[in-house]
mmCIF file of C-alpha atoms in Angstrom:
data_model
loop_
_atom_site.group_PDB
_atom_site.id
_atom_site.type_symbol
_atom_site.label_atom_id
_atom_site.label_comp_id
_atom_site.label_asym_id
_atom_site.label_seq_id
_atom_site.Cartn_x
_atom_site.Cartn_y
_atom_site.Cartn_z
ATOM 1 C CA MET A 1 9.042 159.146 -92.147
ATOM 2 C CA SER A 2 5.640 157.436 -92.183
ATOM 3 C CA LEU A 3 5.909 156.647 -88.453
ATOM 4 C CA GLN A 4 6.564 160.295 -87.615
ATOM 5 C CA SER A 5 3.660 161.316 -89.845
ATOM 6 C CA PHE A 6 1.532 158.700 -88.096
ATOM 7 C CA SER A 7 2.458 160.178 -84.697
ATOM 8 C CA ASP A 8 1.502 163.658 -85.881
ATOM 9 C CA TYR A 9 -1.756 162.287 -87.274
ATOM 10 C CA LEU A 10 -2.753 160.695 -83.955
ATOM 11 C CA LEU A 11 -1.833 163.774 -81.938
ATOM 12 C CA LEU A 12 -3.050 166.566 -84.186
ATOM 13 C CA GLU A 13 -5.915 165.063 -86.176
ATOM 14 C CA LYS A 14 -7.237 162.347 -83.875
ATOM 15 C CA ASN A 15 -6.469 164.293 -80.660
ATOM 16 C CA TYR A 16 -5.043 161.216 -78.944
ATOM 17 C CA SER A 17 -3.208 161.734 -75.675
ATOM 18 C CA GLN A 18 0.550 161.300 -75.312
ATOM 19 C CA LEU A 19 -0.145 158.179 -73.248
ATOM 20 C CA THR A 20 -2.253 156.610 -76.019
ATOM 21 C CA LEU A 21 0.308 157.587 -78.649
ATOM 22 C CA LYS A 22 3.074 155.950 -76.619
ATOM 23 C CA ALA A 23 1.053 152.714 -76.403
ATOM 24 C CA TYR A 24 0.380 152.682 -80.167
ATOM 25 C CA LEU A 25 4.041 153.245 -81.033
ATOM 26 C CA LYS A 26 5.155 150.560 -78.560
ATOM 27 C CA ASP A 27 2.824 148.003 -80.180
ATOM 28 C CA ILE A 28 4.085 148.893 -83.649
ATOM 29 C CA GLN A 29 7.688 148.722 -82.438
ATOM 30 C CA ASP A 30 7.055 145.257 -80.966
ATOM 31 C CA PHE A 31 5.821 143.965 -84.321
ATOM 32 C CA SER A 32 8.710 145.674 -86.105
ATOM 33 C CA GLU A 33 11.249 143.912 -83.881
ATOM 34 C CA PHE A 34 9.492 140.585 -84.473
ATOM 35 C CA ASN A 35 9.611 141.247 -88.209
ATOM 36 C CA VAL A 36 13.360 141.824 -88.067
ATOM 37 C CA SER A 37 14.105 138.724 -86.012
ATOM 38 C CA GLU A 38 11.789 136.325 -87.854
ATOM 39 C CA TYR A 39 11.771 137.646 -91.421
ATOM 40 C CA ASP A 40 14.941 139.732 -91.530
ATOM 41 C CA SER A 41 12.870 142.679 -92.729
ATOM 42 C CA LYS A 42 13.538 146.195 -91.435
ATOM 43 C CA SER A 43 10.230 147.564 -92.754
ATOM 44 C CA ILE A 44 6.707 146.541 -91.770
ATOM 45 C CA THR A 45 5.139 148.657 -94.516
ATOM 46 C CA ASN A 46 4.831 145.689 -96.862
ATOM 47 C CA ALA A 47 4.287 142.983 -94.253
ATOM 48 C CA ASN A 48 1.655 140.415 -95.180
ATOM 49 C CA TYR A 49 -1.018 138.832 -93.034
ATOM 50 C CA GLN A 50 0.982 135.605 -92.635
ATOM 51 C CA GLN A 51 3.742 137.577 -90.898
ATOM 52 C CA ILE A 52 1.222 139.298 -88.611
ATOM 53 C CA ARG A 53 -0.479 135.979 -87.871
ATOM 54 C CA SER A 54 2.885 134.478 -86.860
ATOM 55 C CA TRP A 55 3.351 137.396 -84.473
ATOM 56 C CA ILE A 56 -0.118 136.847 -82.992
ATOM 57 C CA ILE A 57 0.650 133.137 -82.469
ATOM 58 C CA LEU A 58 3.876 134.080 -80.681
ATOM 59 C CA LEU A 59 1.948 136.467 -78.418
ATOM 60 C CA VAL A 60 -0.627 133.766 -77.613
ATOM 61 C CA ASP A 61 2.125 131.250 -76.822
ATOM 62 C CA SER A 62 3.753 133.847 -74.563
ATOM 63 C CA GLY A 63 0.663 133.828 -72.351
ATOM 64 C CA ILE A 64 -0.490 137.352 -73.197
ATOM 65 C CA SER A 65 -4.255 137.762 -72.805
ATOM 66 C CA ASN A 66 -6.470 137.881 -75.881
ATOM 67 C CA ARG A 67 -7.610 141.349 -74.834
ATOM 68 C CA SER A 68 -4.021 142.661 -74.842
ATOM 69 C CA ILE A 69 -3.278 140.955 -78.157
ATOM 70 C CA ASN A 70 -6.374 142.520 -79.729
ATOM 71 C CA ARG A 71 -5.187 145.935 -78.520
ATOM 72 C CA LYS A 72 -1.762 145.404 -80.104
ATOM 73 C CA VAL A 73 -3.277 144.283 -83.402
ATOM 74 C CA SER A 74 -5.677 147.244 -83.283
ATOM 75 C CA SER A 75 -2.685 149.604 -83.022
ATOM 76 C CA LEU A 76 -1.133 147.934 -86.038
ATOM 77 C CA ASN A 77 -4.407 148.108 -87.950
ATOM 78 C CA THR A 78 -4.695 151.837 -87.252
ATOM 79 C CA TYR A 79 -1.179 152.275 -88.630
ATOM 80 C CA TYR A 80 -1.997 150.385 -91.834
ATOM 81 C CA LYS A 81 -5.200 152.363 -92.279
ATOM 82 C CA PHE A 82 -3.103 155.511 -92.046
ATOM 83 C CA LEU A 83 -0.664 154.174 -94.677
ATOM 84 C CA LEU A 84 -3.657 153.532 -96.956
ATOM 85 C CA LYS A 85 -4.885 157.056 -96.318
ATOM 86 C CA ILE A 86 -1.579 158.608 -97.400
ATOM 87 C CA GLU A 87 -1.351 156.101 -100.295
ATOM 88 C CA GLU A 88 1.860 154.513 -99.073
ATOM 89 C CA ILE A 89 0.307 151.048 -99.391
ATOM 90 C CA GLU A 90 -2.488 149.712 -101.591
ATOM 91 C CA VAL A 91 -3.827 146.951 -99.349
ATOM 92 C CA ASN A 92 -4.265 146.752 -95.583
ATOM 93 C CA PRO A 93 -3.027 143.241 -94.592
ATOM 94 C CA LEU A 94 -5.432 143.251 -91.639
ATOM 95 C CA THR A 95 -8.592 143.922 -93.642
ATOM 96 C CA LYS A 96 -10.023 140.437 -93.090
ATOM 97 C CA HIS A 97 -8.556 139.836 -89.640
ATOM 98 C CA LYS A 98 -10.991 138.787 -86.906
ATOM 99 C CA ALA A 99 -10.239 139.733 -83.322
ATOM 100 C CA LEU A 100 -9.541 136.973 -80.816
ATOM 101 C CA LYS A 101 -12.462 136.063 -78.576
ATOM 102 C CA THR A 102 -12.408 137.605 -75.132
ATOM 103 C CA SER A 103 -14.544 136.945 -72.094
ATOM 104 C CA LYS A 104 -16.632 139.871 -70.940
ATOM 105 C CA LYS A 105 -15.503 140.940 -67.502
ATOM 106 C CA ILE A 106 -18.141 142.522 -65.310
ATOM 107 C CA GLN A 107 -16.410 144.875 -62.909
ATOM 108 C CA VAL A 108 -17.784 144.606 -59.395
ATOM 109 C CA PRO A 109 -18.314 148.089 -57.929
ATOM 110 C CA PHE A 110 -17.933 149.024 -54.306
ATOM 111 C CA SER A 111 -21.197 148.847 -52.406
ATOM 112 C CA GLU A 112 -22.727 152.006 -50.996
ATOM 113 C CA GLN A 113 -21.890 150.664 -47.538
ATOM 114 C CA GLU A 114 -18.209 150.238 -48.462
ATOM 115 C CA ILE A 115 -18.075 153.827 -49.717
ATOM 116 C CA LYS A 116 -19.776 154.968 -46.521
ATOM 117 C CA THR A 117 -17.293 153.036 -44.384
ATOM 118 C CA VAL A 118 -14.314 154.699 -46.069
ATOM 119 C CA LEU A 119 -15.701 158.229 -45.908
ATOM 120 C CA GLN A 120 -17.409 158.092 -42.518
ATOM 121 C CA GLU A 121 -15.598 155.501 -40.433
ATOM 122 C CA LEU A 122 -11.953 155.560 -41.503
ATOM 123 C CA ASN A 123 -9.593 158.117 -40.054
ATOM 124 C CA PHE A 124 -8.292 160.824 -42.391
ATOM 125 C CA ASP A 125 -5.611 163.060 -40.931
ATOM 126 C CA THR A 126 -6.257 166.794 -41.137
ATOM 127 C CA ASP A 127 -2.790 167.492 -42.547
ATOM 128 C CA PHE A 128 -1.969 167.996 -46.238
ATOM 129 C CA GLU A 129 -1.860 164.324 -47.237
ATOM 130 C CA GLY A 130 -4.963 163.384 -45.245
ATOM 131 C CA LEU A 131 -7.102 166.148 -46.763
ATOM 132 C CA ARG A 132 -5.674 165.526 -50.232
ATOM 133 C CA ASN A 133 -6.460 161.814 -50.042
ATOM 134 C CA ARG A 134 -9.999 162.436 -48.824
ATOM 135 C CA SER A 135 -10.533 165.007 -51.589
ATOM 136 C CA ILE A 136 -9.357 162.523 -54.200
ATOM 137 C CA ILE A 137 -11.655 159.743 -52.969
ATOM 138 C CA GLU A 138 -14.670 162.051 -52.673
ATOM 139 C CA LEU A 139 -14.024 163.541 -56.103
ATOM 140 C CA PHE A 140 -13.761 160.138 -57.770
ATOM 141 C CA TYR A 141 -17.017 158.942 -56.243
ATOM 142 C CA ALA A 142 -18.890 162.232 -56.754
ATOM 143 C CA THR A 143 -17.858 162.808 -60.382
ATOM 144 C CA GLY A 144 -16.832 159.461 -61.892
ATOM 145 C CA ILE A 145 -13.759 160.987 -63.540
ATOM 146 C CA ARG A 146 -10.918 158.853 -64.856
ATOM 147 C CA ARG A 147 -7.602 158.570 -63.034
ATOM 148 C CA ILE A 148 -5.663 160.454 -65.740
ATOM 149 C CA GLU A 149 -8.343 163.158 -65.751
ATOM 150 C CA LEU A 150 -7.895 163.647 -62.006
ATOM 151 C CA VAL A 151 -4.109 163.809 -62.323
ATOM 152 C CA GLN A 152 -4.401 166.509 -65.002
ATOM 153 C CA LEU A 153 -6.881 168.708 -63.112
ATOM 154 C CA LYS A 154 -5.800 172.338 -62.779
ATOM 155 C CA LEU A 155 -6.732 174.787 -60.053
ATOM 156 C CA ILE A 156 -8.683 176.841 -62.593
ATOM 157 C CA ASP A 157 -10.811 173.769 -63.400
ATOM 158 C CA VAL A 158 -12.477 173.942 -59.993
ATOM 159 C CA ASP A 159 -15.206 176.572 -59.722
ATOM 160 C CA ILE A 160 -15.960 176.684 -56.006
ATOM 161 C CA ALA A 161 -18.536 179.482 -56.351
ATOM 162 C CA ASN A 162 -20.616 177.677 -58.967
ATOM 163 C CA LYS A 163 -19.874 174.193 -57.618
ATOM 164 C CA THR A 164 -18.669 172.808 -60.953
ATOM 165 C CA LEU A 165 -15.637 170.954 -62.247
ATOM 166 C CA LYS A 166 -14.227 171.253 -65.763
ATOM 167 C CA VAL A 167 -12.711 167.994 -66.986
ATOM 168 C CA LEU A 168 -10.548 167.466 -70.059
ATOM 169 C CA GLY A 169 -11.378 163.964 -71.267
ATOM 170 C CA LYS A 170 -10.332 161.714 -74.104
ATOM 171 C CA ARG A 171 -9.513 163.405 -77.403
ATOM 172 C CA ASN A 172 -9.395 166.726 -75.516
ATOM 173 C CA LYS A 173 -13.175 166.833 -75.071
ATOM 174 C CA GLU A 174 -14.258 169.134 -72.253
ATOM 175 C CA ARG A 175 -17.179 168.425 -69.975
ATOM 176 C CA PHE A 176 -18.553 170.132 -66.874
ATOM 177 C CA ILE A 177 -19.622 168.127 -63.828
ATOM 178 C CA PRO A 178 -21.606 169.507 -60.878
ATOM 179 C CA LEU A 179 -20.033 169.202 -57.425
ATOM 180 C CA ILE A 180 -22.073 168.309 -54.360
ATOM 181 C CA PRO A 181 -21.646 170.596 -51.299
ATOM 182 C CA SER A 182 -19.727 168.047 -49.209
ATOM 183 C CA VAL A 183 -17.069 167.700 -51.931
ATOM 184 C CA VAL A 184 -16.789 171.469 -52.235
ATOM 185 C CA ASP A 185 -16.253 171.733 -48.473
ATOM 186 C CA THR A 186 -13.519 169.074 -48.539
ATOM 187 C CA LEU A 187 -11.815 170.756 -51.488
ATOM 188 C CA LYS A 188 -11.860 174.086 -49.653
ATOM 189 C CA SER A 189 -10.099 172.522 -46.654
ATOM 190 C CA TYR A 190 -7.570 170.838 -48.947
ATOM 191 C CA LEU A 191 -6.810 174.080 -50.792
ATOM 192 C CA ILE A 192 -6.064 175.812 -47.491
ATOM 193 C CA VAL A 193 -3.431 173.235 -46.460
ATOM 194 C CA ARG A 194 -2.138 173.032 -50.042
ATOM 195 C CA SER A 195 -1.256 176.727 -49.860
ATOM 196 C CA THR A 196 0.940 176.067 -46.789
ATOM 197 C CA LEU A 197 3.351 173.690 -48.579
ATOM 198 C CA ASP A 198 6.952 174.878 -48.255
ATOM 199 C CA THR A 199 7.661 174.559 -51.968
ATOM 200 C CA ILE A 200 5.290 174.199 -54.909
ATOM 201 C CA GLN A 201 6.799 173.420 -58.304
ATOM 202 C CA ASP A 202 3.649 172.574 -60.269
ATOM 203 C CA ASP A 203 1.475 175.384 -58.968
ATOM 204 C CA SER A 204 -1.162 175.178 -61.691
ATOM 205 C CA PHE A 205 -2.190 171.593 -60.858
ATOM 206 C CA LEU A 206 -4.871 170.826 -58.287
ATOM 207 C CA PHE A 207 -3.436 167.708 -56.686
ATOM 208 C CA LEU A 208 0.204 167.653 -55.599
ATOM 209 C CA THR A 209 2.565 165.432 -53.669
ATOM 210 C CA LYS A 210 3.902 166.735 -50.354
ATOM 211 C CA LYS A 211 7.004 167.838 -52.297
ATOM 212 C CA GLY A 212 4.856 170.227 -54.327
ATOM 213 C CA VAL A 213 4.951 168.401 -57.665
ATOM 214 C CA LYS A 214 1.989 167.148 -59.693
ATOM 215 C CA ILE A 215 0.535 163.924 -58.349
ATOM 216 C CA TYR A 216 1.128 160.824 -60.480
ATOM 217 C CA GLU A 217 -1.086 157.901 -61.484
ATOM 218 C CA THR A 218 0.572 155.165 -59.435
ATOM 219 C CA LEU A 219 0.263 157.247 -56.266
ATOM 220 C CA VAL A 220 -3.433 157.849 -56.972
ATOM 221 C CA TYR A 221 -3.941 154.110 -57.399
ATOM 222 C CA ARG A 222 -2.080 153.424 -54.157
ATOM 223 C CA ILE A 223 -4.236 155.914 -52.232
ATOM 224 C CA ILE A 224 -7.470 154.260 -53.399
ATOM 225 C CA ASN A 225 -6.189 150.744 -52.832
ATOM 226 C CA ASP A 226 -4.861 151.526 -49.340
ATOM 227 C CA TYR A 227 -8.074 153.077 -48.026
ATOM 228 C CA PHE A 228 -10.487 150.611 -49.624
ATOM 229 C CA SER A 229 -8.456 147.597 -48.497
ATOM 230 C CA LYS A 230 -9.636 148.534 -44.989
ATOM 231 C CA ALA A 231 -13.297 148.563 -45.994
ATOM 232 C CA SER A 232 -13.638 146.064 -48.834
ATOM 233 C CA SER A 233 -12.589 142.458 -49.473
ATOM 234 C CA LYS A 234 -12.848 142.896 -53.250
ATOM 235 C CA VAL A 235 -9.788 141.800 -55.177
ATOM 236 C CA LYS A 236 -9.727 144.889 -57.358
ATOM 237 C CA ARG A 237 -9.689 148.227 -55.532
ATOM 238 C CA SER A 238 -8.794 150.939 -58.004
ATOM 239 C CA PRO A 239 -9.834 154.393 -59.218
ATOM 240 C CA HIS A 240 -11.694 152.703 -62.074
ATOM 241 C CA ILE A 241 -13.800 150.724 -59.593
ATOM 242 C CA LEU A 242 -14.755 154.033 -57.949
ATOM 243 C CA ARG A 243 -15.732 155.365 -61.380
ATOM 244 C CA HIS A 244 -17.733 152.184 -61.897
ATOM 245 C CA SER A 245 -19.380 152.612 -58.487
ATOM 246 C CA PHE A 246 -20.332 156.198 -59.320
ATOM 247 C CA ALA A 247 -22.134 155.116 -62.490
ATOM 248 C CA THR A 248 -23.759 152.028 -61.003
ATOM 249 C CA HIS A 249 -25.080 153.810 -57.920
ATOM 250 C CA LEU A 250 -26.516 156.628 -60.042
ATOM 251 C CA LEU A 251 -28.311 154.131 -62.274
ATOM 252 C CA ASN A 252 -29.557 152.201 -59.241
ATOM 253 C CA GLN A 253 -31.141 155.424 -57.995
ATOM 254 C CA GLY A 254 -32.954 155.937 -61.289
ATOM 255 C CA ALA A 255 -30.561 158.281 -63.100
ATOM 256 C CA ASN A 256 -31.087 158.654 -66.853
ATOM 257 C CA LEU A 257 -28.608 156.606 -68.899
ATOM 258 C CA ASN A 258 -27.903 159.533 -71.234
ATOM 259 C CA ALA A 259 -27.147 161.803 -68.274
ATOM 260 C CA VAL A 260 -24.697 159.247 -66.853
ATOM 261 C CA LYS A 261 -23.106 158.972 -70.299
ATOM 262 C CA GLU A 262 -22.451 162.734 -70.341
ATOM 263 C CA LEU A 263 -21.069 162.734 -66.798
ATOM 264 C CA LEU A 264 -18.670 159.895 -67.623
ATOM 265 C CA GLY A 265 -17.528 161.539 -70.848
ATOM 266 C CA HIS A 266 -18.448 158.567 -73.027
ATOM 267 C CA SER A 267 -18.855 159.131 -76.756
ATOM 268 C CA SER A 268 -21.577 156.492 -77.103
ATOM 269 C CA LEU A 269 -24.261 154.846 -74.999
ATOM 270 C CA ALA A 270 -22.732 151.432 -75.700
ATOM 271 C CA ALA A 271 -19.797 152.285 -73.427
ATOM 272 C CA THR A 272 -22.121 153.433 -70.641
ATOM 273 C CA GLN A 273 -24.373 150.381 -70.863
ATOM 274 C CA VAL A 274 -21.557 148.264 -69.407
ATOM 275 C CA TYR A 275 -22.510 149.777 -66.053
ATOM 276 C CA THR A 276 -26.128 148.617 -66.287
ATOM 277 C CA HIS A 277 -25.265 144.992 -65.452
ATOM 278 C CA ASN A 278 -25.013 145.782 -61.771
ATOM 279 C CA SER A 279 -28.103 147.971 -61.932
ATOM 280 C CA ILE A 280 -30.058 145.023 -63.314
ATOM 281 C CA ALA A 281 -28.717 142.925 -60.438
ATOM 282 C CA GLU A 282 -30.015 145.562 -58.026
ATOM 283 C CA LEU A 283 -33.379 145.581 -59.780
ATOM 284 C CA LYS A 284 -33.600 141.803 -59.444
ATOM 285 C CA ASN A 285 -32.850 142.115 -55.748
ATOM 286 C CA VAL A 286 -35.565 144.737 -55.261
ATOM 287 C CA TYR A 287 -37.975 142.700 -57.395
ATOM 288 C CA SER A 288 -37.397 139.484 -55.446
ATOM 289 C CA LYS A 289 -38.009 141.275 -52.146
ATOM 290 C CA ALA A 290 -41.078 143.207 -53.274
ATOM 291 C CA HIS A 291 -42.990 141.052 -55.727
ATOM 292 C CA PRO A 292 -45.889 139.115 -54.128
ATOM 293 C CA ARG A 293 -45.065 135.883 -55.948
ATOM 294 C CA SER A 294 -41.269 135.991 -55.617
ATOM 295 C CA LYS A 295 -41.240 133.763 -52.517
ATOM 296 C CA LYS A 296 -43.723 131.211 -53.799
#
C-alpha cells in the first residue's frame, strides 16, 4: 500500500514524469529483492542502515559506478522520507548516510565549426526523413531542449507566426523559447512533407517516424550520433551534447547566465553553471591571444 501511495505522491504532488517514477520504483525493487535474498525479509519498511550498506557494497563490487549507486540510494532515501511523512516509520535509516565520491565529468560540447559542418556541409535529403532529421538537429542547437522534451513536442507547441516554442519540462513546468528564422523555415518545410505521410497515428505530435507514430528517444539519439559522427571525432555525440553546445556557445558570446538558465529550464543557477567551464576555457583562449604579456 505504501508503495502505491509513494507512486501517487511522486506523480501528483511532486509532478515527476512517468520515466522518473519508473526509475525510482526500479531502484526500490532492486533493494527489496536484495533484502529478500540476503535477509529473508519481504518488507524494506523496517530495514536498517546495515542492510542498506550491505546492498551498497554489493553494488560497488558489481562494478556499478558511484554515480549510479548514489542515484539508487537517493531513490531509496526519497521513499523513506515519504514513509516518515505519512508516519509509517519513525526513523529514516539513511539520515546519516554520505554519498559516494564521484568525479566531476566536464562534458565536451561540439565546436561551432562542427555544428556548421553538419548543418552546412552534410547532405540532408529533401524527403520526410531528411527534413525531419535536419529539423531535429536545428531545434536542439537553437533551443537547448532535452531529448524527452523534443519527443513530447506537440504541433500546437510550435507557434510559427510568433516564432516561439512551448516546452513542457521537468515537473510539468512550461517555458517559452524564441525560434530563429532559419529554424522556422526548416520546420515549415518539414511540416509540409509531414502532411504527405500515408498514415499518421499520432497526429498531435510534432516529430513522427515514417510510419506516422511518435518518434522515440533511441531514434533521436541515433539521428544525432549518425550525423555528428561525420563531422566530429568526439567520443560522445548525443542530444545532450547538443544541449550543452547550445548553452556553452551562448555563454561564449556573452549571454547572461540567468537568461541561459531560463532557456534551459533549470530550477537553479547551480545547474546552469556546469556549462561555464567551457566558457572559461574560451575566455582563457581569447585572453592568451589578446593580452600583451601572454606571450612573454
